[in-house]
Amino acid sequence: MKSISFFLLILALVSCRKSEEGVLRVPGLEESVEIVRDPYGINHIYAQNQADLFFAQGYLSAQDRLFQYEVWRRQATGTVAEILGESELKRDIGTRLFKYRGSMSEEMGYYHEDGIEIIEAYTKGVNAYIEQALASPETLPIEFKALGILPEKWTPEVVISRHQGLLGNIQEELAVGRAVALLGPEAVNSLLWFHPKTPDLTLQDGIDKEGLFEDILGLYEAYRKPVRFRADHILEAYRSTPVETALLNSAISNESHHPTAGEDSLSIGSNNWVVAGAKMANGKPLMANDPHRRIAVPSLRYMVHLVAPGWNVIGGGEPEIPGVSIGHNGFGAWGLTVFETDGEDLYVYDTHTDNPNQYRYQGQWEEMEVVKERISVKGLEPYTATLKYSRHGPVVFEDTLRHKAYAVRCAWMEPGGAPYLASLRMDQADSWETFREACTYSHIPGENMIWADADGDIGWQAVGIAPVRKNFSGLVPVPGDGRFEWAEYLPIGQKPHELNPERQFIATANENVTSDSYTHWDAIAYSWADPFRGFRIQEVLSESAPLTLEEMQELQTDYHSLPARELVPYLNSLELSGRSEEARKYFSDWDYTLAPNAIPAAIYVAWENEIRDVGHASFVPAEAREILRSLQLERILQWIREPESVFGNASNRDAFLHDTFNSAVEGLTRRLGEDMAQWQYGQKALKHTAMTHPLSDALSGEFKKGLDLGPLPRGGNGYTPGSTGNNYRQSSGASFRVIIPVGEWDKALGMNSPGQSGNPDSPYYSNLFQKWAEDEYFPMLYTKDSILKYADTREVLLPQQ
């Protein structure tokens, strides 16, 4: 039977005239695998067994993202200093310190009942492509040649790395602790928008306030930061000259972004929603999702279609892990946004004056566990790192003068903490009940998982490993002496959830969506995104008329600004003159949409930025401004709505709005010139997108050609559903989008910018960039007839003879 099937497969390939065809033997496969690639770069993989399916996914994704994979591998294994030198040693020490050191069989088995087979098959597929690439090193992408390196083999430990996950709030915790040390808990609670409950920010006895200002999280932050390449990392033949570097730095500074926008981590979020069939014009449910992350080339997401016995799932996820995190499987569709979950705490210990490896716990001295790691460093002798662990976790800093040590307790160090890998269980869900059961395995990140299925169900389940804190908030460092322990992890099934609500839709956008009637508040975070995106989505979905697929596209890329709708009317009561009065006139018939060609959008965003900047400078005491580096816009709007709280009275509030508007107009004049008719929002001097390749800054002109993309005009900002971040040069937002009408699977829409491939020589490197910048979509085809009709290429992978 298999030989007949294979004959028919070859016959089908021969008869296909539209696409390029090929047959390739790949060691490691058990049976033949068919690969159909569509014009948008998605590989549709048809395998005859599960192991071959994930082998092929690893093989093909490595083919598309080989350099991204090598960087990921080195970040995951703590071997970046081996190629970039001593400047990356701290990163590698941090990586080794936060390495998962538990049972690998328990770890892999957590993500799926066949997790060991799946992850090992995926790893073998990655390595099969690496072997193929090493056989012809002259064909390696430019990055390997410029750095003078070769790709190296993967192990399952690389797949389960946590280094790029959305892990927790430890940096916020230390910043809040430092702010409390300077200002006191009441002042910090008044400045920061903690909700839905008010946290206890008291610094307990045993916390040395001065000690909090040491470089406590240096190793953690080095472990988590992106790799940056410099000219001296590049072989001389490929290296940019000092003149080129100076010109580049000048260009970057001239593209100036809003100065504090990058500090507001809560402005980076995602949107998702599900709509019941009764609200849709076609009578069937719909799921939409657009996760917002760093805008980068290559993309942080990768799309694939996986078909084998028991599997038929299409969508996208992190490139370096098997399976699909967001998509559909012919039964239901699902998506995710961040559900703020505090899975990290900073513990502070008293250490023994004669033995710094001992710390006090419950009145006794305990010994730290010590691990030695040998780290290769380019140009130097290998470095031996001494890593220490308390009962709570990795020791990140030792203050020998004050006899203190600091450790980070991480929920994500538990088995099952690799980001998104538990999606493997969701990929095979065939009902709300099986999807919700799959969700109970999803530890990292904390997410709002939504579901819509062919039975007509729509549902929401918050996921993420959540410590229960009975006597502390988790927002400031606490003594590690045994008084402040996690009671347990809240079972995920007890986190907030909902099924088939009367309003006939569920929408989340990183804002707080937990009902006031919820009871497990000691496992719910206090920091949430501004509500504007979520409120706008709910506003549109609440409309009475049946909704269409086209309207869902419009909503996903919607640039309507709720803050503008609230703030602009205040201008009507202000006495403005000169250029400010001229600028105000542009708002007379404006619809509050931050469209790329809109002059009022440019004026408004400049004003909003001034409100945020001046608000921060005015209301955060000077000594804490470098710690609390931004205020949420919703917090400032709360003060504007009720001016007595901060301004004292409405007159002072109006003076604040008057002065910030004048400053915004002056700033735009300096930036764009006197002619307001040239103040369109979407231009290079204002809102635009430009993607820079990781090596671009370091390569000379002849080698960097074609690596960078843009600039192209953009609209929106970080507070519109079509989120483009709060920088003038877009640095975050939805490079990946899906809209899936349940049951009409071939009508699903997707986007993954700038392209599926990270290889600059690939036709799929940047083919989606302009379509994405213009808020377009491509069809996410599912049925094989449709896929074959539009195939770009078809290929068969055969086992080695």
CSV table of N, CA and C in Angstrom, one decimal, residues 27-117:
chain,number,residue,atom,x,y,z
A,27,PRO,N,18.8,11.7,5.4
A,27,PRO,CA,19.0,10.7,6.4
A,27,PRO,C,18.2,11.0,7.7
A,28,GLY,N,17.6,10.0,8.3
A,28,GLY,CA,16.8,10.2,9.5
A,28,GLY,C,15.3,10.0,9.4
A,29,LEU,N,14.8,10.1,8.1
A,29,LEU,CA,13.4,9.9,7.9
A,29,LEU,C,13.1,8.4,7.9
A,30,GLU,N,11.8,8.1,8.3
A,30,GLU,CA,11.4,6.7,8.2
A,30,GLU,C,10.6,6.4,6.9
A,31,GLU,N,9.8,7.4,6.5
A,31,GLU,CA,9.0,7.3,5.3
A,31,GLU,C,9.1,8.6,4.5
A,32,SER,N,8.5,8.6,3.3
A,32,SER,CA,8.5,9.8,2.5
A,32,SER,C,7.6,10.9,3.1
A,33,VAL,N,8.0,12.1,2.9
A,33,VAL,CA,7.3,13.3,3.4
A,33,VAL,C,7.1,14.2,2.2
A,34,GLU,N,5.9,14.7,2.0
A,34,GLU,CA,5.6,15.7,0.9
A,34,GLU,C,5.6,17.1,1.5
A,35,ILE,N,6.2,18.0,0.8
A,35,ILE,CA,6.3,19.4,1.2
A,35,ILE,C,5.7,20.2,0.0
A,36,VAL,N,4.7,21.0,0.3
A,36,VAL,CA,4.1,21.9,-0.6
A,36,VAL,C,4.3,23.3,0.0
A,37,ARG,N,4.9,24.2,-0.8
A,37,ARG,CA,5.1,25.5,-0.3
A,37,ARG,C,4.3,26.5,-1.1
A,38,ASP,N,3.5,27.3,-0.3
A,38,ASP,CA,2.6,28.3,-1.0
A,38,ASP,C,3.3,29.6,-1.3
A,39,PRO,N,2.7,30.5,-2.1
A,39,PRO,CA,3.4,31.7,-2.5
A,39,PRO,C,3.8,32.6,-1.3
A,40,TYR,N,3.3,32.4,-0.1
A,40,TYR,CA,3.5,33.2,1.0
A,40,TYR,C,4.6,32.6,1.9
A,41,GLY,N,5.2,31.5,1.5
A,41,GLY,CA,6.3,30.9,2.2
A,41,GLY,C,5.9,29.9,3.2
A,42,ILE,N,4.6,29.5,3.4
A,42,ILE,CA,4.3,28.5,4.3
A,42,ILE,C,4.5,27.1,3.8
A,43,ASN,N,5.2,26.3,4.6
A,43,ASN,CA,5.4,24.9,4.2
A,43,ASN,C,4.2,24.1,4.7
A,44,HIS,N,3.6,23.4,3.8
A,44,HIS,CA,2.5,22.5,4.2
A,44,HIS,C,3.2,21.1,4.1
A,45,ILE,N,3.3,20.5,5.3
A,45,ILE,CA,4.0,19.2,5.5
A,45,ILE,C,3.1,18.1,5.6
A,46,TYR,N,3.2,17.1,4.7
A,46,TYR,CA,2.4,15.9,4.7
A,46,TYR,C,3.2,14.7,5.0
A,47,ALA,N,3.1,14.2,6.2
A,47,ALA,CA,3.9,13.0,6.6
A,47,ALA,C,3.1,11.8,6.9
A,48,GLN,N,3.7,10.6,6.9
A,48,GLN,CA,2.9,9.4,7.1
A,48,GLN,C,3.0,8.9,8.6
A,49,ASN,N,3.8,9.6,9.4
A,49,ASN,CA,3.9,9.3,10.8
A,49,ASN,C,4.3,10.5,11.6
A,50,GLN,N,4.1,10.5,12.9
A,50,GLN,CA,4.3,11.6,13.8
A,50,GLN,C,5.8,12.0,13.8
A,51,ALA,N,6.7,11.0,13.9
A,51,ALA,CA,8.1,11.3,14.0
A,51,ALA,C,8.6,12.1,12.8
A,52,ASP,N,8.2,11.6,11.6
A,52,ASP,CA,8.6,12.2,10.4
A,52,ASP,C,8.0,13.6,10.3
A,53,LEU,N,6.8,13.8,10.8
A,53,LEU,CA,6.2,15.1,10.7
A,53,LEU,C,7.1,16.2,11.4
A,54,PHE,N,7.5,15.9,12.6
A,54,PHE,CA,8.2,16.9,13.4
A,54,PHE,C,9.7,16.9,13.0
A,55,PHE,N,10.2,15.8,12.5
A,55,PHE,CA,11.5,15.8,11.8
A,55,PHE,C,11.5,16.8,10.7
A,56,ALA,N,10.5,16.7,9.8
A,56,ALA,CA,10.4,17.6,8.7
A,56,ALA,C,10.2,19.1,9.1
A,57,GLN,N,9.4,19.3,10.2
A,57,GLN,CA,9.3,20.7,10.6
A,57,GLN,C,10.6,21.3,11.1
A,58,GLY,N,11.4,20.5,11.8
A,58,GLY,CA,12.7,20.9,12.2
A,58,GLY,C,13.6,21.2,11.1
A,59,TYR,N,13.6,20.3,10.1
A,59,TYR,CA,14.5,20.4,8.9
A,59,TYR,C,14.2,21.6,8.1
A,60,LEU,N,12.9,21.9,7.9
A,60,LEU,CA,12.5,23.0,7.0
A,60,LEU,C,12.6,24.3,7.7
A,61,SER,N,12.3,24.4,9.0
A,61,SER,CA,12.4,25.6,9.7
A,61,SER,C,13.9,26.0,9.8
A,62,ALA,N,14.8,25.0,10.1
A,62,ALA,CA,16.2,25.3,10.1
A,62,ALA,C,16.7,25.8,8.7
A,63,GLN,N,16.2,25.3,7.7
A,63,GLN,CA,16.5,25.7,6.3
A,63,GLN,C,16.2,27.2,6.2
A,64,ASP,N,15.0,27.6,6.7
A,64,ASP,CA,14.6,29.0,6.5
A,64,ASP,C,15.3,29.9,7.5
A,65,ARG,N,15.6,29.4,8.7
A,65,ARG,CA,16.1,30.4,9.7
A,65,ARG,C,17.4,29.9,10.3
A,66,LEU,N,18.3,29.5,9.5
A,66,LEU,CA,19.5,28.8,10.0
A,66,LEU,C,20.4,29.7,10.9
A,67,PHE,N,20.6,31.0,10.6
A,67,PHE,CA,21.3,31.9,11.4
A,67,PHE,C,20.6,32.2,12.7
A,68,GLN,N,19.3,32.5,12.6
A,68,GLN,CA,18.5,32.7,13.8
A,68,GLN,C,18.6,31.5,14.7
A,69,TYR,N,18.6,30.3,14.1
A,69,TYR,CA,18.7,29.0,14.9
A,69,TYR,C,20.1,29.0,15.6
A,70,GLU,N,21.1,29.4,14.9
A,70,GLU,CA,22.4,29.3,15.6
A,70,GLU,C,22.6,30.3,16.7
A,71,VAL,N,22.0,31.5,16.5
A,71,VAL,CA,22.0,32.5,17.6
A,71,VAL,C,21.2,32.0,18.8
A,72,TRP,N,20.0,31.4,18.5
A,72,TRP,CA,19.2,30.8,19.5
A,72,TRP,C,20.0,29.7,20.3
A,73,ARG,N,20.6,28.8,19.5
A,73,ARG,CA,21.3,27.7,20.2
A,73,ARG,C,22.4,28.3,21.1
A,74,ARG,N,23.1,29.3,20.7
A,74,ARG,CA,24.2,29.8,21.5
A,74,ARG,C,23.7,30.6,22.7
A,75,GLN,N,22.5,31.3,22.5
A,75,GLN,CA,21.9,31.9,23.7
A,75,GLN,C,21.4,30.8,24.7
A,76,ALA,N,20.9,29.8,24.2
A,76,ALA,CA,20.3,28.7,25.0
A,76,ALA,C,21.3,27.9,25.8
A,77,THR,N,22.5,27.8,25.2
A,77,THR,CA,23.6,27.0,25.8
A,77,THR,C,24.6,27.8,26.5
A,78,GLY,N,24.6,29.1,26.4
A,78,GLY,CA,25.6,29.9,27.1
A,78,GLY,C,26.9,29.8,26.4
A,79,THR,N,26.9,29.9,25.0
A,79,THR,CA,28.2,29.8,24.3
A,79,THR,C,28.3,31.0,23.3
A,80,VAL,N,27.8,32.2,23.6
A,80,VAL,CA,27.9,33.3,22.8
A,80,VAL,C,29.3,33.9,22.8
A,81,ALA,N,29.9,33.9,24.0
A,81,ALA,CA,31.3,34.4,24.2
A,81,ALA,C,32.3,33.7,23.3
A,82,GLU,N,32.0,32.4,23.0
A,82,GLU,CA,32.9,31.6,22.2
A,82,GLU,C,33.1,32.2,20.8
A,83,ILE,N,32.1,33.0,20.3
A,83,ILE,CA,32.2,33.6,19.0
A,83,ILE,C,32.3,35.1,19.0
A,84,LEU,N,31.9,35.8,20.1
A,84,LEU,CA,31.9,37.2,20.2
A,84,LEU,C,32.8,37.8,21.2
A,85,GLY,N,33.4,36.9,22.1
A,85,GLY,CA,34.4,37.4,23.0
A,85,GLY,C,34.0,37.7,24.4
A,86,GLU,N,34.9,38.4,25.1
A,86,GLU,CA,34.7,38.6,26.5
A,86,GLU,C,33.4,39.5,26.8
A,87,SER,N,33.0,40.3,25.9
A,87,SER,CA,31.9,41.2,26.2
A,87,SER,C,30.6,40.4,26.4
A,88,GLU,N,30.6,39.1,25.9
A,88,GLU,CA,29.4,38.3,26.1
A,88,GLU,C,29.6,37.3,27.2
A,89,LEU,N,30.6,37.4,28.0
A,89,LEU,CA,30.8,36.4,29.1
A,89,LEU,C,29.8,36.5,30.1
A,90,LYS,N,29.4,37.7,30.5
A,90,LYS,CA,28.4,37.8,31.5
A,90,LYS,C,27.0,37.2,31.1
A,91,ARG,N,26.7,37.3,29.8
A,91,ARG,CA,25.5,36.7,29.3
A,91,ARG,C,25.6,35.2,29.5
A,92,ASP,N,26.7,34.6,29.1
A,92,ASP,CA,26.9,33.1,29.2
A,92,ASP,C,26.8,32.7,30.6
A,93,ILE,N,27.4,33.4,31.6
A,93,ILE,CA,27.3,33.1,33.0
A,93,ILE,C,25.9,33.1,33.4
A,94,GLY,N,25.1,34.1,33.0
A,94,GLY,CA,23.7,34.2,33.4
A,94,GLY,C,22.9,33.0,32.8
A,95,THR,N,23.2,32.7,31.6
A,95,THR,CA,22.5,31.6,30.9
A,95,THR,C,22.8,30.3,31.6
A,96,ARG,N,24.0,30.0,32.0
A,96,ARG,CA,24.3,28.8,32.7
A,96,ARG,C,23.7,28.8,34.1
A,97,LEU,N,23.6,30.0,34.7
A,97,LEU,CA,23.0,30.1,36.1
A,97,LEU,C,21.5,29.8,36.0
A,98,PHE,N,20.8,30.2,34.9
A,98,PHE,CA,19.4,30.0,34.8
A,98,PHE,C,19.0,28.7,34.0
A,99,LYS,N,20.0,27.9,33.7
A,99,LYS,CA,19.7,26.7,33.0
A,99,LYS,C,18.8,25.7,33.7
A,100,TYR,N,17.9,25.1,32.9
A,100,TYR,CA,17.0,24.1,33.5
A,100,TYR,C,17.9,22.9,33.8
A,101,ARG,N,17.9,22.4,35.0
A,101,ARG,CA,18.8,21.3,35.4
A,101,ARG,C,18.0,20.1,36.0
A,102,GLY,N,16.7,20.1,35.7
A,102,GLY,CA,15.9,18.9,36.1
A,102,GLY,C,15.9,17.8,35.1
A,103,SER,N,15.1,16.8,35.3
A,103,SER,CA,15.0,15.6,34.5
A,103,SER,C,14.5,16.0,33.1
A,104,MET,N,15.2,15.7,32.0
A,104,MET,CA,14.8,16.0,30.7
A,104,MET,C,13.7,15.1,30.2
A,105,SER,N,13.6,13.9,30.7
A,105,SER,CA,12.4,13.0,30.3
A,105,SER,C,11.2,13.6,30.9
A,106,GLU,N,11.2,14.0,32.2
A,106,GLU,CA,10.0,14.6,32.8
A,106,GLU,C,9.7,15.9,32.1
A,107,GLU,N,10.7,16.7,31.8
A,107,GLU,CA,10.4,18.0,31.1
A,107,GLU,C,9.8,17.8,29.7
A,108,MET,N,10.3,16.9,28.9
A,108,MET,CA,9.8,16.8,27.5
A,108,MET,C,8.4,16.1,27.6
A,109,GLY,N,8.2,15.2,28.5
A,109,GLY,CA,7.0,14.5,28.6
A,109,GLY,C,5.8,15.4,29.1
A,110,TYR,N,6.2,16.5,29.7
A,110,TYR,CA,5.2,17.4,30.2
A,110,TYR,C,4.4,18.0,29.0
A,111,TYR,N,5.0,18.3,27.9
A,111,TYR,CA,4.4,19.1,26.9
A,111,TYR,C,3.5,18.3,26.0
A,112,HIS,N,3.6,17.0,26.0
A,112,HIS,CA,2.8,16.1,25.2
A,112,HIS,C,3.0,14.7,25.7
A,113,GLU,N,2.1,13.9,25.6
A,113,GLU,CA,2.3,12.5,26.0
A,113,GLU,C,3.4,11.8,25.2
A,114,ASP,N,3.6,12.3,23.9
A,114,ASP,CA,4.7,11.9,23.1
A,114,ASP,C,5.8,12.9,23.0
A,115,GLY,N,5.9,13.7,24.0
A,115,GLY,CA,6.8,14.9,24.0
A,115,GLY,C,8.3,14.5,23.7
A,116,ILE,N,8.7,13.4,24.3
A,116,ILE,CA,10.1,12.9,24.0
A,116,ILE,C,10.3,12.6,22.5
A,117,GLU,N,9.4,11.9,22.0
A,117,GLU,CA,9.5,11.5,20.5
A,117,GLU,C,9.5,12.8,19.7
